[in-house]
Structure formats: structure tokens, C-alpha cells
């Protein structure tokens, strides 16, 4: 229309970004270009998989650092052997005649127990080596070694039949402990310590889904692992049935027990105390095998007791009841 060219704003200024583009699909093409392929979940910083990736990388770096440190350490433990560390565990193992291969001691350690360990190891023909604190720290994975460690063959488990027979030959009433799927070696070590303190003749554990007698269990047991035998059962229920045939009563510890532990009538009989994992308790078949299932009264503010704590309380109660019966008789 005539006169439009003179209207203010009718003509676009040079360099304006507006206006038609060459071709008909310019805008759409740019929208369809996108930003490339979608990154993997572990590469997106906001995704939980990214945090797991970082944690995995950190763990791998730590493991690699430990491997490098071990490669430089003077302590090399061959396959089929392990280290027990700490003055009490090592001294108790030496007194019990556990075969030592080597003993490692810090040069500045002055302690009667360490001197006894070196002397007993020498009588076994096991050499003692002076090592650095760094060597012991690396070899024991940072455990509290108190300046002494001993290399021993892997723990030799007893047979259930032998454990039962040996317990029946004791002067006192036989008392065995069975652990049902207790997977923490700290718990196993603490149970061994309680068993040694309250007259337990041995511990039965299943081969699968159970903690074994490792260096950690040795340490926590404070040497009781050298005195209280442990038997591994292929099938825990079958092992308990064998104990029944040998004259033992089976008493399970569980929060939903039929009666309270206090004043347990079966305490004055050959006994197997069975403890289940914390929270899960006794498995169904093990529970059905028990002659009685008892509970320990606890505050309603606590859901359950640690397996080792519950076992220690039960062992103390049985020992007290037996002592009271012996004093009356």
C-alpha cells in the first residue's frame, strides 16, 4: 500500500535476527538437532548411579593402595594360612599349642605376654621376626595388633560327633552352643569368649550362611578360640537331631519364646543353646527342632538383643542355675 515505507517501524533495521530464513525448515531443523546421545546413568551427576560409581571407584582405589602396600611389606602370608593379632589372642593360642609358623613383633614392645609368645613359638620351631608398625598395620588390615601377630594354618574345625562325645566326657554337665545363620565374625568371637567364661564345651555353626573362625573372631574371642572348639555342620538341623539322640535337650533363644529364660528347668540337663541371627531369629526348621524356645525379657524400647549378648546372658543363667543345684546337692 502506498505510503507504508514511510511509516515508523515498517522497515526492519539491518542485522535484525527476525525475519524469514533461507529455506522453509530452518527453525525445526535446529530443534531436531538435539544435544547428542543420552549419557549413561552413572555419568549423570544428579543420578544415584553416579554416587554408586564414585563409591565403587573410591573402594577400588583403597583396595589398590592396600595391595601396593602389601607388595612392599615384609610380611607375606601364603594361601592356607592367616594372621592372628593382639597380645591376648596370640598368647592364648600359644598356650593352647596352636601351631605357629612365624611370629612378628615390633622391636620396641616390652610385655610379658609377648615374651612368652616368642618363647613358646621358639619351642615349636617357629621363628620370630622384628617388623615395623607399618608392616603389621598393613598385614592385619589396620586391626589393633598391639605390636604382635602370629601366622597360623587355617582354623581346623571339629566334627560335630567328636564335639558331642568330648563334651560328654567332661566332669560337669555338657553344654554346647549352636549359632543359626549368625554371619558376623564379631558375634562368633564374642560367643566363644562367653562360652569360655561360663563353661561352654563347644560351638556348632553351619557351613553356609555363617561366620567362620577368622582373624576377627580370634581377636574378639580374646584367645577363647584356642580353648573352645568349633564344629561345622553341613546341616544344622541334622546336627541338632544327632545331639538329641546323644541325650541333649535343645533350647532355642528367640524373642517370641514360649517361656522366659529365667529359671530354665532344662538347665540341669545336657544342653544345646541355639541362638539365631539378630532380627531374623531362629529359622523355621531349627525352631521346630528345639525342645523348648525361651526368650529374654527386655525393654519395649529395644527391638532385639545382639546374638552374642543374648547367648552370653543365657550361658550365665545356665551356669548360675547349675551352680545353685550343685550347692544344694
mmCIF file of C-alpha atoms in Angstrom:
data_model
loop_
_atom_site.group_PDB
_atom_site.id
_atom_site.type_symbol
_atom_site.label_atom_id
_atom_site.label_comp_id
_atom_site.label_asym_id
_atom_site.label_seq_id
_atom_site.Cartn_x
_atom_site.Cartn_y
_atom_site.Cartn_z
ATOM 1 C CA UNK A 1 0.000 0.000 0.000
ATOM 2 C CA UNK A 2 1.375 3.389 -0.940
ATOM 3 C CA UNK A 3 2.983 5.319 1.863
ATOM 4 C CA UNK A 4 3.783 2.273 4.093
ATOM 5 C CA UNK A 5 7.523 2.609 3.538
ATOM 6 C CA UNK A 6 7.489 5.907 5.343
ATOM 7 C CA UNK A 7 5.630 4.600 8.423
ATOM 8 C CA UNK A 8 7.790 4.416 11.553
ATOM 9 C CA UNK A 9 8.760 0.840 12.293
ATOM 10 C CA UNK A 10 7.661 -0.538 8.921
ATOM 11 C CA UNK A 11 11.231 -1.304 7.829
ATOM 12 C CA UNK A 12 13.372 -3.720 9.863
ATOM 13 C CA UNK A 13 16.779 -2.496 10.839
ATOM 14 C CA UNK A 14 19.773 -4.156 9.218
ATOM 15 C CA UNK A 15 21.173 -7.046 11.217
ATOM 16 C CA UNK A 16 17.853 -7.906 12.862
ATOM 17 C CA UNK A 17 17.619 -11.575 13.938
ATOM 18 C CA UNK A 18 13.971 -11.700 12.969
ATOM 19 C CA UNK A 19 12.707 -12.400 9.556
ATOM 20 C CA UNK A 20 12.493 -15.279 7.181
ATOM 21 C CA UNK A 21 15.376 -17.689 6.947
ATOM 22 C CA UNK A 22 16.696 -19.315 3.825
ATOM 23 C CA UNK A 23 14.608 -22.378 3.203
ATOM 24 C CA UNK A 24 11.425 -23.427 4.882
ATOM 25 C CA UNK A 25 12.557 -25.609 7.787
ATOM 26 C CA UNK A 26 15.317 -23.654 9.487
ATOM 27 C CA UNK A 27 13.701 -23.415 12.923
ATOM 28 C CA UNK A 28 12.578 -27.036 13.015
ATOM 29 C CA UNK A 29 15.989 -28.318 11.950
ATOM 30 C CA UNK A 30 17.685 -26.583 14.856
ATOM 31 C CA UNK A 31 15.132 -28.025 17.305
ATOM 32 C CA UNK A 32 15.659 -31.520 15.934
ATOM 33 C CA UNK A 33 19.459 -31.366 16.182
ATOM 34 C CA UNK A 34 19.282 -32.196 19.942
ATOM 35 C CA UNK A 35 22.254 -32.474 22.289
ATOM 36 C CA UNK A 36 23.692 -35.837 21.304
ATOM 37 C CA UNK A 37 23.143 -39.284 22.874
ATOM 38 C CA UNK A 38 21.791 -39.515 26.455
ATOM 39 C CA UNK A 39 24.662 -40.062 28.951
ATOM 40 C CA UNK A 40 24.730 -43.249 30.978
ATOM 41 C CA UNK A 41 23.003 -43.045 34.347
ATOM 42 C CA UNK A 42 26.333 -43.344 36.207
ATOM 43 C CA UNK A 43 27.681 -40.336 34.266
ATOM 44 C CA UNK A 44 24.821 -38.033 35.262
ATOM 45 C CA UNK A 45 25.909 -36.186 38.382
ATOM 46 C CA UNK A 46 22.376 -35.988 39.775
ATOM 47 C CA UNK A 47 21.648 -39.718 39.397
ATOM 48 C CA UNK A 48 22.058 -42.201 42.324
ATOM 49 C CA UNK A 49 24.065 -44.432 39.971
ATOM 50 C CA UNK A 50 26.701 -41.691 39.780
ATOM 51 C CA UNK A 51 27.142 -41.761 43.564
ATOM 52 C CA UNK A 52 27.483 -45.544 43.458
ATOM 53 C CA UNK A 53 30.087 -45.208 40.727
ATOM 54 C CA UNK A 54 32.120 -42.748 42.812
ATOM 55 C CA UNK A 55 31.885 -45.025 45.865
ATOM 56 C CA UNK A 56 32.996 -48.004 43.774
ATOM 57 C CA UNK A 57 35.943 -46.052 42.366
ATOM 58 C CA UNK A 58 36.974 -44.949 45.866
ATOM 59 C CA UNK A 59 36.757 -48.522 47.129
ATOM 60 C CA UNK A 60 38.821 -49.789 44.205
ATOM 61 C CA UNK A 61 41.445 -47.099 44.820
ATOM 62 C CA UNK A 62 41.634 -48.076 48.504
ATOM 63 C CA UNK A 63 41.978 -51.763 47.623
ATOM 64 C CA UNK A 64 44.677 -50.944 45.095
ATOM 65 C CA UNK A 65 46.529 -48.873 47.720
ATOM 66 C CA UNK A 66 46.349 -51.773 50.184
ATOM 67 C CA UNK A 67 47.620 -54.174 47.509
ATOM 68 C CA UNK A 68 50.542 -51.841 46.735
ATOM 69 C CA UNK A 69 51.357 -51.535 50.436
ATOM 70 C CA UNK A 70 51.258 -55.302 50.881
ATOM 71 C CA UNK A 71 53.565 -55.749 47.924
ATOM 72 C CA UNK A 72 56.132 -53.593 49.748
ATOM 73 C CA UNK A 73 55.530 -55.197 53.159
ATOM 74 C CA UNK A 74 57.941 -57.737 54.600
ATOM 75 C CA UNK A 75 55.005 -59.869 55.835
ATOM 76 C CA UNK A 76 53.641 -62.181 53.151
ATOM 77 C CA UNK A 77 51.022 -64.695 54.293
ATOM 78 C CA UNK A 78 50.747 -67.720 51.974
ATOM 79 C CA UNK A 79 47.440 -69.270 50.937
ATOM 80 C CA UNK A 80 46.019 -71.592 53.579
ATOM 81 C CA UNK A 81 47.455 -69.509 56.430
ATOM 82 C CA UNK A 82 46.205 -66.460 58.319
ATOM 83 C CA UNK A 83 47.284 -63.981 60.961
ATOM 84 C CA UNK A 84 46.002 -63.701 64.499
ATOM 85 C CA UNK A 85 46.908 -60.438 66.178
ATOM 86 C CA UNK A 86 46.815 -58.900 69.630
ATOM 87 C CA UNK A 87 48.672 -59.871 72.790
ATOM 88 C CA UNK A 88 45.893 -61.880 74.475
ATOM 89 C CA UNK A 89 44.727 -63.809 71.371
ATOM 90 C CA UNK A 90 48.266 -64.681 70.324
ATOM 91 C CA UNK A 91 49.345 -65.612 73.878
ATOM 92 C CA UNK A 92 46.255 -67.816 74.411
ATOM 93 C CA UNK A 93 46.828 -69.520 71.071
ATOM 94 C CA UNK A 94 50.475 -70.199 72.002
ATOM 95 C CA UNK A 95 49.484 -71.633 75.385
ATOM 96 C CA UNK A 96 46.885 -73.869 73.733
ATOM 97 C CA UNK A 97 49.536 -75.285 71.415
ATOM 98 C CA UNK A 98 48.155 -73.810 68.192
ATOM 99 C CA UNK A 99 50.937 -74.464 65.645
ATOM 100 C CA UNK A 100 52.673 -71.198 64.798
ATOM 101 C CA UNK A 101 54.550 -70.785 61.520
ATOM 102 C CA UNK A 102 56.052 -67.371 62.310
ATOM 103 C CA UNK A 103 55.730 -64.629 64.898
ATOM 104 C CA UNK A 104 56.005 -60.917 64.070
ATOM 105 C CA UNK A 105 56.899 -58.441 66.809
ATOM 106 C CA UNK A 106 57.610 -54.715 66.970
ATOM 107 C CA UNK A 107 61.125 -54.054 68.153
ATOM 108 C CA UNK A 108 60.141 -51.661 70.955
ATOM 109 C CA UNK A 109 57.410 -53.840 72.525
ATOM 110 C CA UNK A 110 58.144 -54.827 76.127
ATOM 111 C CA UNK A 111 55.446 -57.081 77.532
ATOM 112 C CA UNK A 112 55.423 -60.348 79.481
ATOM 113 C CA UNK A 113 52.845 -61.883 77.153
ATOM 114 C CA UNK A 114 54.877 -61.054 74.051
ATOM 115 C CA UNK A 115 57.995 -62.522 75.631
ATOM 116 C CA UNK A 116 56.016 -65.658 76.489
ATOM 117 C CA UNK A 117 54.764 -65.871 72.898
ATOM 118 C CA UNK A 118 58.282 -65.637 71.499
ATOM 119 C CA UNK A 119 59.498 -68.284 73.947
ATOM 120 C CA UNK A 120 56.649 -70.718 73.182
ATOM 121 C CA UNK A 121 56.975 -70.093 69.443
ATOM 122 C CA UNK A 122 60.663 -70.877 69.669
ATOM 123 C CA UNK A 123 59.880 -74.179 71.383
ATOM 124 C CA UNK A 124 57.598 -75.012 68.408
ATOM 125 C CA UNK A 125 60.368 -74.163 65.981
ATOM 126 C CA UNK A 126 58.573 -71.037 64.761
ATOM 127 C CA UNK A 127 60.950 -68.107 64.131
ATOM 128 C CA UNK A 128 60.216 -64.613 65.451
ATOM 129 C CA UNK A 129 60.792 -61.599 63.193
ATOM 130 C CA UNK A 130 61.154 -57.968 64.163
ATOM 131 C CA UNK A 131 58.980 -55.829 61.881
ATOM 132 C CA UNK A 132 57.828 -52.238 61.585
ATOM 133 C CA UNK A 133 54.484 -50.909 62.734
ATOM 134 C CA UNK A 134 53.587 -50.179 59.116
ATOM 135 C CA UNK A 135 54.188 -53.824 58.205
ATOM 136 C CA UNK A 136 51.858 -55.012 60.964
ATOM 137 C CA UNK A 137 49.252 -52.372 60.156
ATOM 138 C CA UNK A 138 49.140 -53.496 56.530
ATOM 139 C CA UNK A 139 49.234 -57.227 57.268
ATOM 140 C CA UNK A 140 46.385 -57.001 59.789
ATOM 141 C CA UNK A 141 44.268 -54.599 57.684
ATOM 142 C CA UNK A 142 44.582 -51.884 60.312
ATOM 143 C CA UNK A 143 43.415 -54.027 63.237
ATOM 144 C CA UNK A 144 44.609 -53.290 66.777
ATOM 145 C CA UNK A 145 47.548 -55.701 66.843
ATOM 146 C CA UNK A 146 49.314 -54.337 69.967
ATOM 147 C CA UNK A 147 52.673 -54.977 68.363
ATOM 148 C CA UNK A 148 52.431 -58.746 67.881
ATOM 149 C CA UNK A 149 50.931 -61.171 65.366
ATOM 150 C CA UNK A 150 51.359 -64.847 64.605
ATOM 151 C CA UNK A 151 50.974 -66.752 61.351
ATOM 152 C CA UNK A 152 48.946 -69.928 61.808
ATOM 153 C CA UNK A 153 47.381 -72.515 59.496
ATOM 154 C CA UNK A 154 43.693 -72.041 58.724
ATOM 155 C CA UNK A 155 41.463 -72.971 61.635
ATOM 156 C CA UNK A 156 40.800 -76.697 61.949
ATOM 157 C CA UNK A 157 37.125 -77.297 62.699
ATOM 158 C CA UNK A 158 35.986 -80.204 64.845
ATOM 159 C CA UNK A 159 33.430 -82.799 63.777
ATOM 160 C CA UNK A 160 30.019 -82.496 65.437
ATOM 161 C CA UNK A 161 30.146 -86.141 66.592
ATOM 162 C CA UNK A 162 33.554 -85.596 68.223
ATOM 163 C CA UNK A 163 32.373 -82.378 69.872
ATOM 164 C CA UNK A 164 29.359 -84.183 71.360
ATOM 165 C CA UNK A 165 31.446 -87.130 72.545
ATOM 166 C CA UNK A 166 34.136 -84.920 74.105
ATOM 167 C CA UNK A 167 31.556 -82.770 75.931
ATOM 168 C CA UNK A 168 30.010 -85.895 77.461
ATOM 169 C CA UNK A 169 33.363 -86.863 78.942
ATOM 170 C CA UNK A 170 33.621 -83.628 80.933
ATOM 171 C CA UNK A 171 33.064 -83.691 84.686
ATOM 172 C CA UNK A 172 30.378 -81.009 84.514
ATOM 173 C CA UNK A 173 27.095 -81.296 82.654
ATOM 174 C CA UNK A 174 27.640 -80.962 78.889
ATOM 175 C CA UNK A 175 26.839 -77.545 77.434
ATOM 176 C CA UNK A 176 27.060 -76.743 73.726
ATOM 177 C CA UNK A 177 26.117 -73.625 71.782
ATOM 178 C CA UNK A 178 24.741 -73.590 68.230
ATOM 179 C CA UNK A 179 24.505 -70.483 66.065
ATOM 180 C CA UNK A 180 21.824 -70.349 63.385
ATOM 181 C CA UNK A 181 22.917 -68.134 60.455
ATOM 182 C CA UNK A 182 24.964 -65.714 62.558
ATOM 183 C CA UNK A 183 27.139 -64.113 59.888
ATOM 184 C CA UNK A 184 29.138 -61.524 61.859
ATOM 185 C CA UNK A 185 32.577 -62.826 62.975
ATOM 186 C CA UNK A 186 32.481 -60.328 65.863
ATOM 187 C CA UNK A 187 29.433 -62.167 67.211
ATOM 188 C CA UNK A 188 31.112 -65.548 66.821
ATOM 189 C CA UNK A 189 34.204 -64.298 68.637
ATOM 190 C CA UNK A 190 32.104 -62.870 71.469
ATOM 191 C CA UNK A 191 30.153 -66.152 71.776
ATOM 192 C CA UNK A 192 33.430 -68.085 72.025
ATOM 193 C CA UNK A 193 34.557 -65.712 74.773
ATOM 194 C CA UNK A 194 31.292 -66.191 76.711
ATOM 195 C CA UNK A 195 31.488 -69.962 76.195
ATOM 196 C CA UNK A 196 34.968 -69.980 77.686
ATOM 197 C CA UNK A 197 33.816 -67.879 80.639
ATOM 198 C CA UNK A 198 30.682 -69.884 81.521
ATOM 199 C CA UNK A 199 31.658 -73.484 80.887
ATOM 200 C CA UNK A 200 30.633 -73.997 77.274
ATOM 201 C CA UNK A 201 32.168 -77.142 75.779
ATOM 202 C CA UNK A 202 31.991 -76.055 72.149
ATOM 203 C CA UNK A 203 30.146 -74.198 69.419
ATOM 204 C CA UNK A 204 28.340 -75.619 66.393
ATOM 205 C CA UNK A 205 27.917 -73.478 63.276
ATOM 206 C CA UNK A 206 26.510 -74.310 59.816
ATOM 207 C CA UNK A 207 28.886 -74.446 56.869
ATOM 208 C CA UNK A 208 26.850 -71.962 54.830
ATOM 209 C CA UNK A 209 25.497 -68.536 55.749
ATOM 210 C CA UNK A 210 27.589 -68.370 58.887
ATOM 211 C CA UNK A 211 30.688 -66.584 60.121
ATOM 212 C CA UNK A 212 33.780 -68.743 60.437
ATOM 213 C CA UNK A 213 36.732 -68.610 62.799
ATOM 214 C CA UNK A 214 38.663 -65.820 61.104
ATOM 215 C CA UNK A 215 41.305 -63.461 62.432
ATOM 216 C CA UNK A 216 38.484 -61.140 63.525
ATOM 217 C CA UNK A 217 36.795 -63.894 65.525
ATOM 218 C CA UNK A 218 40.161 -64.803 67.079
ATOM 219 C CA UNK A 219 40.704 -61.210 68.147
ATOM 220 C CA UNK A 220 37.238 -60.704 69.656
ATOM 221 C CA UNK A 221 37.364 -64.041 71.472
ATOM 222 C CA UNK A 222 40.397 -62.765 73.438
ATOM 223 C CA UNK A 223 42.048 -66.165 72.990
ATOM 224 C CA UNK A 224 38.989 -68.310 73.767
ATOM 225 C CA UNK A 225 39.074 -69.575 70.169
ATOM 226 C CA UNK A 226 42.146 -71.558 71.179
ATOM 227 C CA UNK A 227 40.279 -73.297 74.031
ATOM 228 C CA UNK A 228 36.673 -73.644 72.869
ATOM 229 C CA UNK A 229 36.356 -75.955 69.839
ATOM 230 C CA UNK A 230 34.099 -75.068 66.924
ATOM 231 C CA UNK A 231 32.407 -77.679 64.733
ATOM 232 C CA UNK A 232 30.969 -77.012 61.289
ATOM 233 C CA UNK A 233 27.785 -78.842 60.362
ATOM 234 C CA UNK A 234 26.679 -79.445 56.781
ATOM 235 C CA UNK A 235 23.104 -79.328 58.044
ATOM 236 C CA UNK A 236 22.431 -77.648 61.391
ATOM 237 C CA UNK A 237 19.037 -79.319 61.903
ATOM 238 C CA UNK A 238 20.588 -82.758 61.357
ATOM 239 C CA UNK A 239 23.389 -81.882 63.791
ATOM 240 C CA UNK A 240 20.839 -80.888 66.444
ATOM 241 C CA UNK A 241 18.994 -84.174 65.877
ATOM 242 C CA UNK A 242 22.268 -86.018 66.494
ATOM 243 C CA UNK A 243 22.673 -84.107 69.755
ATOM 244 C CA UNK A 244 19.152 -85.158 70.762
ATOM 245 C CA UNK A 245 19.982 -88.810 70.131
ATOM 246 C CA UNK A 246 23.041 -88.394 72.360
ATOM 247 C CA UNK A 247 20.812 -87.218 75.235
ATOM 248 C CA UNK A 248 20.946 -83.437 74.832
ATOM 249 C CA UNK A 249 17.958 -81.120 75.165
ATOM 250 C CA UNK A 250 17.772 -78.355 72.561
ATOM 251 C CA UNK A 251 16.771 -74.897 73.854
ATOM 252 C CA UNK A 252 16.330 -72.057 71.387
ATOM 253 C CA UNK A 253 16.659 -68.354 72.196
ATOM 254 C CA UNK A 254 14.056 -66.221 70.446
ATOM 255 C CA UNK A 255 12.112 -63.062 71.201
ATOM 256 C CA UNK A 256 8.852 -64.946 70.681
ATOM 257 C CA UNK A 257 9.700 -67.822 73.013
ATOM 258 C CA UNK A 258 7.163 -69.983 74.830
ATOM 259 C CA UNK A 259 8.667 -69.157 78.231
ATOM 260 C CA UNK A 260 11.224 -66.893 79.856
ATOM 261 C CA UNK A 261 14.861 -67.914 80.199
ATOM 262 C CA UNK A 262 14.898 -67.174 83.940
ATOM 263 C CA UNK A 263 14.790 -70.379 85.998
ATOM 264 C CA UNK A 264 15.108 -72.637 82.926
ATOM 265 C CA UNK A 265 14.134 -76.155 84.134
ATOM 266 C CA UNK A 266 16.272 -77.870 81.475
ATOM 267 C CA UNK A 267 19.430 -76.156 82.715
ATOM 268 C CA UNK A 268 20.291 -79.188 84.848
ATOM 269 C CA UNK A 269 20.366 -81.482 81.802
ATOM 270 C CA UNK A 270 22.853 -81.910 78.922
ATOM 271 C CA UNK A 271 22.031 -78.843 76.891
ATOM 272 C CA UNK A 272 22.455 -77.205 73.492
ATOM 273 C CA UNK A 273 21.627 -73.484 73.438
ATOM 274 C CA UNK A 274 20.673 -72.285 69.954
ATOM 275 C CA UNK A 275 20.839 -68.590 69.020
ATOM 276 C CA UNK A 276 19.561 -67.142 65.757
ATOM 277 C CA UNK A 277 20.641 -64.060 63.869
ATOM 278 C CA UNK A 278 19.708 -60.680 65.305
ATOM 279 C CA UNK A 279 16.326 -59.585 64.000
ATOM 280 C CA UNK A 280 15.615 -62.724 61.949
ATOM 281 C CA UNK A 281 15.786 -65.049 64.944
ATOM 282 C CA UNK A 282 15.676 -68.822 64.588
ATOM 283 C CA UNK A 283 14.905 -70.320 61.200
ATOM 284 C CA UNK A 284 11.682 -72.337 60.989
ATOM 285 C CA UNK A 285 13.225 -75.825 60.843
ATOM 286 C CA UNK A 286 15.690 -75.094 63.655
ATOM 287 C CA UNK A 287 12.873 -73.727 65.797
ATOM 288 C CA UNK A 288 10.796 -76.857 65.193
ATOM 289 C CA UNK A 289 13.765 -78.999 66.279
ATOM 290 C CA UNK A 290 14.034 -77.280 69.669
ATOM 291 C CA UNK A 291 12.571 -78.951 72.758
ATOM 292 C CA UNK A 292 11.819 -75.504 74.122
ATOM 293 C CA UNK A 293 12.105 -71.929 72.880
ATOM 294 C CA UNK A 294 12.721 -69.281 75.543
ATOM 295 C CA UNK A 295 13.013 -65.517 75.468
ATOM 296 C CA UNK A 296 14.926 -62.922 77.466
ATOM 297 C CA UNK A 297 12.651 -60.159 78.805
ATOM 298 C CA UNK A 298 13.831 -56.776 77.523
ATOM 299 C CA UNK A 299 12.522 -53.218 77.452
ATOM 300 C CA UNK A 300 9.881 -52.434 74.843
ATOM 301 C CA UNK A 301 12.122 -49.635 73.566
ATOM 302 C CA UNK A 302 14.616 -52.218 72.237
ATOM 303 C CA UNK A 303 13.584 -54.426 69.335
ATOM 304 C CA UNK A 304 16.014 -57.304 69.913
ATOM 305 C CA UNK A 305 19.317 -58.276 71.508
ATOM 306 C CA UNK A 306 22.553 -58.808 69.684
ATOM 307 C CA UNK A 307 23.111 -62.564 69.113
ATOM 308 C CA UNK A 308 26.313 -62.614 71.158
ATOM 309 C CA UNK A 309 24.753 -60.641 74.020
ATOM 310 C CA UNK A 310 21.733 -62.950 74.159
ATOM 311 C CA UNK A 311 23.984 -66.012 74.172
ATOM 312 C CA UNK A 312 26.140 -64.589 76.959
ATOM 313 C CA UNK A 313 23.078 -63.877 79.129
ATOM 314 C CA UNK A 314 21.727 -67.397 78.529
ATOM 315 C CA UNK A 315 25.075 -69.019 79.334
ATOM 316 C CA UNK A 316 25.317 -67.028 82.569
ATOM 317 C CA UNK A 317 21.796 -68.072 83.589
ATOM 318 C CA UNK A 318 22.515 -71.750 82.895
ATOM 319 C CA UNK A 319 25.819 -71.575 84.790
ATOM 320 C CA UNK A 320 24.076 -69.891 87.754
ATOM 321 C CA UNK A 321 21.288 -72.491 87.875
ATOM 322 C CA UNK A 322 23.776 -75.349 87.707
ATOM 323 C CA UNK A 323 25.924 -73.826 90.428
ATOM 324 C CA UNK A 324 22.868 -73.384 92.665
ATOM 325 C CA UNK A 325 21.820 -77.002 92.075
ATOM 326 C CA UNK A 326 25.339 -78.233 92.858
ATOM 327 C CA UNK A 327 25.414 -76.285 96.139
ATOM 328 C CA UNK A 328 22.075 -77.803 97.173
ATOM 329 C CA UNK A 329 23.194 -81.310 96.301
#
